Every structure is written in structure tokens, then in C-alpha cells.
Short mmCIF file of C-alpha atoms and ligand atoms in Angstrom, two decimals:
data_model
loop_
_atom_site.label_atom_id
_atom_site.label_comp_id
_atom_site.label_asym_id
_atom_site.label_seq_id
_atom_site.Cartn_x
_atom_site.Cartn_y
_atom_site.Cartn_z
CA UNK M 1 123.79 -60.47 105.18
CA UNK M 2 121.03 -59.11 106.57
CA UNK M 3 118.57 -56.65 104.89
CA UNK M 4 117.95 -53.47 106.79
CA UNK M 5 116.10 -51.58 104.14
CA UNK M 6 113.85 -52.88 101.52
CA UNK M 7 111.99 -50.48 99.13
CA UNK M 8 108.71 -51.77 97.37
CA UNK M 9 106.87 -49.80 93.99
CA UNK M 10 107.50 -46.55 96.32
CA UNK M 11 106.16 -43.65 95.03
CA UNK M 12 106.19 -39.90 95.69
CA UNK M 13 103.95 -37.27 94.16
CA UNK M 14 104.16 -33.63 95.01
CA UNK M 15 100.81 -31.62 94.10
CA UNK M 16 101.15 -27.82 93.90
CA UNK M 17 97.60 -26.39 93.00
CA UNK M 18 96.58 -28.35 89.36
CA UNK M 19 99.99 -30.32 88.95
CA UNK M 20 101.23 -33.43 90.14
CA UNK M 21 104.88 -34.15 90.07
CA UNK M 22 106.14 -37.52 90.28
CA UNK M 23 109.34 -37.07 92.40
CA UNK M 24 109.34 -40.76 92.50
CA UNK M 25 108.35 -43.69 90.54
CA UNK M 26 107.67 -47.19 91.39
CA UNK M 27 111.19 -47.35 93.16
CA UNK M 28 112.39 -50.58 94.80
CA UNK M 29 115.48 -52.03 96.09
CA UNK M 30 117.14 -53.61 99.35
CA UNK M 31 120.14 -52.30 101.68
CA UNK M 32 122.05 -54.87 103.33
CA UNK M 33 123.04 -54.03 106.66
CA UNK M 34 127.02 -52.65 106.96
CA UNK M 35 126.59 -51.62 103.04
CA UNK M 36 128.14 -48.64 101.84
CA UNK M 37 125.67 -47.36 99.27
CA UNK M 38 125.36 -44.76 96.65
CA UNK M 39 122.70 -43.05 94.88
CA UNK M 40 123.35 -41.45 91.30
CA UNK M 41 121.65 -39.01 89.37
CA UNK M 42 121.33 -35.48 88.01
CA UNK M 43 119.82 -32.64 89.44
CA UNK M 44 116.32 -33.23 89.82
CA UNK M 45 116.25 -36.78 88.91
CA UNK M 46 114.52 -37.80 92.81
CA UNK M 47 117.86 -38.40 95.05
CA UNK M 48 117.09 -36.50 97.70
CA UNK M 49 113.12 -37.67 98.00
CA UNK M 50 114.68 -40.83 98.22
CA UNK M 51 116.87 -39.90 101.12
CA UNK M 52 114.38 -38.13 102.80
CA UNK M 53 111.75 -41.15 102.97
CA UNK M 54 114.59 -43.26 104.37
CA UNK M 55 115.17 -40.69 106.89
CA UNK M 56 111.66 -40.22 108.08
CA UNK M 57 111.35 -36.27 106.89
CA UNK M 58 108.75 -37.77 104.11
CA UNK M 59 106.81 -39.92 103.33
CA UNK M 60 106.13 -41.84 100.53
CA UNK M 61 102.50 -41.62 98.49
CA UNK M 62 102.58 -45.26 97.92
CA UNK M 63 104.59 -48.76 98.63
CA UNK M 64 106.33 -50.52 101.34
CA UNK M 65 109.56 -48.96 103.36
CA UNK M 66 111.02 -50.90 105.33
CA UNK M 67 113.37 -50.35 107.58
CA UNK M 68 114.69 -52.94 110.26
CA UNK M 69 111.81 -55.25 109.82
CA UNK M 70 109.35 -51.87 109.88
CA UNK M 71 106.86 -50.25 107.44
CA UNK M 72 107.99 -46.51 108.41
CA UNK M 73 105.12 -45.05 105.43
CA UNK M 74 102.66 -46.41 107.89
CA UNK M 75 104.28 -44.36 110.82
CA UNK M 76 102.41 -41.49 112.24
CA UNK M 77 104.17 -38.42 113.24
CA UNK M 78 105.45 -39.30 116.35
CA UNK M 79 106.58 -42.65 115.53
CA UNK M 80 108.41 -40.28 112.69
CA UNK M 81 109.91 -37.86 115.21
CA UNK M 82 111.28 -40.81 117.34
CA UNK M 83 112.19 -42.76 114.64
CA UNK M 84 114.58 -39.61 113.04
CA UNK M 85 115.94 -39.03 116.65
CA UNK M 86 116.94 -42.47 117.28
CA UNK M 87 117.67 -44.09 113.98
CA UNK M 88 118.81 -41.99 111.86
CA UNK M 89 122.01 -39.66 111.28
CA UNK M 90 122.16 -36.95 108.40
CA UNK M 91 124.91 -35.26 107.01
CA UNK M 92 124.33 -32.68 104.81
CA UNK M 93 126.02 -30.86 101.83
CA UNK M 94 125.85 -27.79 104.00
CA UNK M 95 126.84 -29.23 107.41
CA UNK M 96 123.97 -27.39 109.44
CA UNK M 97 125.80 -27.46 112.54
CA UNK M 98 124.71 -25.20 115.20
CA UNK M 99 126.75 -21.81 115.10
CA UNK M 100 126.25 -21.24 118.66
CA UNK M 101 127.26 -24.27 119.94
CA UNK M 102 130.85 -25.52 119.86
CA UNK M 103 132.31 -28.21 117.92
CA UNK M 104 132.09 -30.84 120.71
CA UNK M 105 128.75 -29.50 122.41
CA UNK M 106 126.94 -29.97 118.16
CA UNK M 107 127.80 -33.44 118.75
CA UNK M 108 126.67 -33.85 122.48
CA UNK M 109 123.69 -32.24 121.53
CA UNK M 110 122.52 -34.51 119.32
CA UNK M 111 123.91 -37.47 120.74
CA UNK M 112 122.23 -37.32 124.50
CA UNK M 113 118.78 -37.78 123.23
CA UNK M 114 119.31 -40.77 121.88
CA UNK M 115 119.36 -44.15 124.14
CA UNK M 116 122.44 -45.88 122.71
CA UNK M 117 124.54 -42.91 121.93
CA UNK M 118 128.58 -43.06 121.56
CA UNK M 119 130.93 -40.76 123.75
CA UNK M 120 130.51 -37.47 121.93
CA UNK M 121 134.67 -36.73 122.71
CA UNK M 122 135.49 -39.93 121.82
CA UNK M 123 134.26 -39.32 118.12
CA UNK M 124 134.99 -36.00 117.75
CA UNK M 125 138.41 -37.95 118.06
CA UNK M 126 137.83 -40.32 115.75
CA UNK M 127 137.64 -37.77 112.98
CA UNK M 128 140.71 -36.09 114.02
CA UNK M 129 139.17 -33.01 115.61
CA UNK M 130 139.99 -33.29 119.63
CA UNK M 131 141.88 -30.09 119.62
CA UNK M 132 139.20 -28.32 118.02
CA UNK M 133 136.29 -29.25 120.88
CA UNK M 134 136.08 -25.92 121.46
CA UNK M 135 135.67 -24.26 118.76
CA UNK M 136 132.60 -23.04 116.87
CA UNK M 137 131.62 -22.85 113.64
CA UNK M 138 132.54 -20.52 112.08
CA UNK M 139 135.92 -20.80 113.35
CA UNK M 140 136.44 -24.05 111.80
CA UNK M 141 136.99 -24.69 107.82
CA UNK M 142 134.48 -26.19 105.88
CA UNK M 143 136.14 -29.88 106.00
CA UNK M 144 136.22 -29.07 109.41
CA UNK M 145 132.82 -28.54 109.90
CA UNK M 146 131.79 -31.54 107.64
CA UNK M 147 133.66 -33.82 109.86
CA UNK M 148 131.82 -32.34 113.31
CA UNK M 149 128.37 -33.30 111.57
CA UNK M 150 130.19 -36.46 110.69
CA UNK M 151 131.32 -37.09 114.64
CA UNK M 152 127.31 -35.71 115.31
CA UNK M 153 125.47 -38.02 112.96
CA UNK M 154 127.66 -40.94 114.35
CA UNK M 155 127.67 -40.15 117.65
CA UNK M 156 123.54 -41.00 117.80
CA UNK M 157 125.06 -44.80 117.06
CA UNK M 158 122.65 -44.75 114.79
CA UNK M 159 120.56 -47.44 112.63
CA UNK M 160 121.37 -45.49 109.69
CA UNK M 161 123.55 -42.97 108.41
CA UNK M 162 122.29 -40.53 105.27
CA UNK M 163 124.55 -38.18 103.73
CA UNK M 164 123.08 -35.84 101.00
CA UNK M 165 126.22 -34.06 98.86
CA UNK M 166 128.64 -34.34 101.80
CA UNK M 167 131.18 -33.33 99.63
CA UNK M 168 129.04 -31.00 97.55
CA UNK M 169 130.45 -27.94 99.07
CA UNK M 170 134.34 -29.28 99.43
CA UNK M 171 137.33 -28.68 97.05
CA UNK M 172 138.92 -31.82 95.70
CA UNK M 173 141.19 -32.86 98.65
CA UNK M 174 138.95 -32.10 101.12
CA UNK M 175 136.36 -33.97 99.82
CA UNK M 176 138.28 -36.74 99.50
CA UNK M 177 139.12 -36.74 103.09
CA UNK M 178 136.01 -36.51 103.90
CA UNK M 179 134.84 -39.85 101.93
CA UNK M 180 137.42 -41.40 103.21
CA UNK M 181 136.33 -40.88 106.51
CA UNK M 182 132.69 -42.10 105.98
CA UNK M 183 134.43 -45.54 104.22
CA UNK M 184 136.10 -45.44 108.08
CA UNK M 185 132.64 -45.24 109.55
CA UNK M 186 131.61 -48.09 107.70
CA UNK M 187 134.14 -49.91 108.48
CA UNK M 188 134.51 -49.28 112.48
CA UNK M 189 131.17 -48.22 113.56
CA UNK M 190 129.45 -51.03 110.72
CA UNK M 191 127.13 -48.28 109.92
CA UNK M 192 124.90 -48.87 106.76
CA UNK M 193 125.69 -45.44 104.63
CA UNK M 194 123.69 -44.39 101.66
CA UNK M 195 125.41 -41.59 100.37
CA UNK M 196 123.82 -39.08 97.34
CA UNK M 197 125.88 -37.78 94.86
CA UNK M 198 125.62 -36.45 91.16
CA UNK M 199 129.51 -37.55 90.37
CA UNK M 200 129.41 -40.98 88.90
CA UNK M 201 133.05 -40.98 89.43
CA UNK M 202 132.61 -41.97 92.90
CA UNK M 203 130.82 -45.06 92.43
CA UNK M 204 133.88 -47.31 92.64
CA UNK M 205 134.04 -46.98 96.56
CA UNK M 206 130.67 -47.95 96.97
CA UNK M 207 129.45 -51.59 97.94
CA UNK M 208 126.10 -51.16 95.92
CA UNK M 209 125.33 -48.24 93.34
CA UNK M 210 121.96 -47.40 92.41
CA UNK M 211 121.58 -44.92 89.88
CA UNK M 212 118.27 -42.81 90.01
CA UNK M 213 116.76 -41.12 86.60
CA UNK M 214 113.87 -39.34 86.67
CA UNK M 215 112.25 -40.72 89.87
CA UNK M 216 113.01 -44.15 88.41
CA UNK M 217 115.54 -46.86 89.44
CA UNK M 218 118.02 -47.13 86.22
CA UNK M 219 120.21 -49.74 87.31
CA UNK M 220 121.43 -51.11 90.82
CA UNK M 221 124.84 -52.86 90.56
CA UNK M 222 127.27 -54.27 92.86
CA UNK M 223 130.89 -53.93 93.27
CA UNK M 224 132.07 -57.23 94.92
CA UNK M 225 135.59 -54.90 95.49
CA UNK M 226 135.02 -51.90 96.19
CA UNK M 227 138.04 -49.57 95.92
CA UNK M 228 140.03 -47.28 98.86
CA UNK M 229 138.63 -43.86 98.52
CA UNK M 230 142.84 -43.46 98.59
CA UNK M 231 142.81 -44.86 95.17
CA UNK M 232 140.39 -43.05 93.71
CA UNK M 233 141.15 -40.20 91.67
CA UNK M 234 138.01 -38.25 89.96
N1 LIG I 301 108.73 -30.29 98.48
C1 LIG I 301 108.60 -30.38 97.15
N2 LIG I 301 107.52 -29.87 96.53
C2 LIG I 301 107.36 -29.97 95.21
N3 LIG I 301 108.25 -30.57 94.39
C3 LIG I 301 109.33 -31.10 94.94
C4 LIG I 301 109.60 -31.03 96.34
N4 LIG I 301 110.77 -31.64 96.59
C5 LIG I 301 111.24 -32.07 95.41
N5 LIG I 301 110.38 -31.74 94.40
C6 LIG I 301 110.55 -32.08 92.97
O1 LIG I 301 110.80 -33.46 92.85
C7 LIG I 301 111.81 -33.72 91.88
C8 LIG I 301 112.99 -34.43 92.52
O2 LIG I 301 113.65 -33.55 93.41
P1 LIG I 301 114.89 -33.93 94.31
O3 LIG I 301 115.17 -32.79 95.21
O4 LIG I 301 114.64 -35.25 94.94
O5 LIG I 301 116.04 -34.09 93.20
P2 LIG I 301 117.61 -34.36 93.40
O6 LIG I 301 117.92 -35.59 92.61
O7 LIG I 301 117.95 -34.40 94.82
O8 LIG I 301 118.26 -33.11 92.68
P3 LIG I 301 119.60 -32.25 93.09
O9 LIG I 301 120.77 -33.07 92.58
O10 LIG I 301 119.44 -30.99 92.30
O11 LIG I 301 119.63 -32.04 94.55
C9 LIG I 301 112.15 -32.37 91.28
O12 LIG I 301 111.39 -32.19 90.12
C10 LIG I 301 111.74 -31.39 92.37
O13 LIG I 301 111.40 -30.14 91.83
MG1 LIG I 302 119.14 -33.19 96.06
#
């Protein structure tokens, strides 16, 4: 397998006026390419620091992170902005699709900027919403909507693919679908996923879990099975 992402000792400090907080900890670990990945924790415990500094909208105080054979804390801001448009796609508990823009023109959008981009209508297929092209936002449920930013973050065909609470905002079905959909993606596209979410129930599907506490790595273990999102009941 080959290792796309390789943490070293990162840290993270915010400072607002006198105090420090340290969002992260000495954090390291390694992503195989193709992995399906979680990260666990509770509410405040550094999971989304972490996804941002894979995604290139932070950066780290301290350590290595590399990504594809590239130090990306050493990155200045354009190198940042290029490397967010090109490498990386982010899904988000909230979907943040563009309300004025129609289901398939949110996914052409982002997908024409980048060099190596998939047919925007051919993956707004792929997660079962061709008859909804048209349609905006707000015309479109909530699972709905989470599988347009789905079809957009894929559609870039890129390196990585970063979802923060993709379910967060989904009843239990729905989310569900929804999972099982980004298992698809792994499994089609061979995207490398690193998914955040506080329900430890969900750590079955996952290839590799690494549970975060306290802007510390806990544990990092490894399902050699990982389980059908089908299957799963939480
Ligand atoms: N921009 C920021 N400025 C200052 N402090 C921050 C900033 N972003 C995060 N923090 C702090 O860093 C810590 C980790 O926050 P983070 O958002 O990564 O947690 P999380 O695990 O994603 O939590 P949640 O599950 O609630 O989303 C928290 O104490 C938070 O208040
Ligand atoms: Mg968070």
C-alpha cells in the first residue's frame, strides 16, 4: 500500500490575547492510499483542526504533513490555494452548496477548475440524483443536498476526500445512505476518505480508526474487515 498521508509530532496552538490553546498535540499517524478512515472524538477534542490541516485551510504550528510525498506546513499561501483546489474535496455537516446554483451547475462549478476533473453529470448520476440536475437547493432534501456536495467533492477527482459530520445533520436512514455512498466512493473512485465523526458506533465500516482526545492521538486501530455500512445498525 502506499502512504499518501503521514503526520509527524503535529501540533496546533491557537493564541487569543494571553492564552494559548493547544488544539493539537504531538499528533502522528499515516493514511494509506484507497483507506477509508475515521476520526473519533468528542466535541472539542481537535477533529476538525485535524481535518482542516489535511485540507490546507490551516496550518499546523509544528511537525511534518505530508501529503503525496509533500510537506504542505511548509506551503505558502498560494501553494495552499492550489493545493485545496486541486487536491482536495470537502464535504461538510452542513452541505454548503451554492443556493443559487443548481444541483448539477454546484458540481460543475467546482469541478472545471480543476485539471483532472470527472464529468460533473456523470456523478451527479452516480449518487442517484440525474433527475434532480436542475434543481436548487433549497428544493432538494437535506440527503439530497448531502449527496450533490458528495457528486461536487468527487467530481474534482480529487487526491483526497474530507468529510466533517456528513451525517451530522441527517436522520438515521438518511444518514445511512449517505455513508453508504461514501463506502461506494471508496470503492469506485479509490478515493482515500477520512471521515470525522463523534459516534463511535460507526467505526466498524472504517479501514483504520483513529480516535482523537484532547488534541492527542488515543489509539489508531485497524479493522482488517471492515463491515457494509448495510450491516451496520447504530
Ligand atoms: N480558530 C480557532 N481559534 C481558537 N480556538 C480554536 C479555533 N478552532 C478550534 N479551536 C479550539 O480548539 C479545540 C479543538 O476544536 P475542534 O473544532 O477541532 O474540535 P472538534 O473535535 O471538531 O469538536 P466538535 O465535535 O464540537 O466539532 C477547541 O478547544 C476549540 O475551541
Ligand atoms: Mg468539529
Amino acid at each position: 500500500m502506499n502512504q499518501i498521508i503521514s503526520m509527524k509530532n503535529v501540533g496546533k496552538q491557537y493564541i487569543i490575547g494571553e492564552i494559548t490553546i493547544d488544539a493539537l498535540k504531538d499528533v502522528s499517524f499515516t493514511i494509506d492510499e484507497g483507506e477509508f478512515v475515521i476520526i473519533l472524538g468528542a466535541s472539542g477534542a481537535g477533529k476538525t483542526t485535524l481535518l482542516n490541516i489535511l485540507g490546507g485551510m490551516d496550518s499546523a504550528t509544528s511537525g511534518n504533513v505530508m501529503v503525496g510525498g509533500e510537506n504542505i506546513r511548509l506551503y505558502n499561501d498560494n501553494q495552499l490555494t492550489r493545493y485545496r483546489r486541486d487536491k482536495v474535496g470537502f464535504v461538510f455537516q452542513f452541505y454548503n452548496l451554492i443556493s443559487n446554483l443548481n444541483a448539477f451547475e454546484n458540481v460543475e462549478f467546482a469541478a472545471e477548475v480543476c485539471k483532472n476533473h470527472l464529468d460533473p453529470r456523470e456523478v451527479l448520476a452516480r449518487v442517484g440524483l440525474a433527475e434532480r440536475a436542475q434543481n436548487f437547493p433549497p428544493q432538494l432534501s437535506g440527503g439530497e443536498q448531502q449527496r450533490v456536495a458528495i457528486a461536487r467533492a468527487v467530481a474534482k477527482n480529487p487526491l483526497l476526500l474530507l468529510c466533517d459530520e456528513p451525517t451530522g445533520a441527517l436522520d438515521y436512514q438518511t444518514g445511512k445512505k449517505v455513508l453508504s455512498l461514501l463506502a461506494e466512493v471508496n470503492m469506485t473512485y479509490h478515493k482515500t476518505i477520512v471521515l470525522i465523526t463523534h459516534n463511535s458506533l460507526l467505526s466498524p465500516i472504517a479501514d483504520k480508526v483513529i480516535r482523537v482526545k484532547s488534541g492527542q492521538i488515543e489509539s489508531i486501530e485497524i479493522n482488517p474487515h471492515r463491515m457494509d455500512v448495510k450491516e451496520l445498525e447504530w
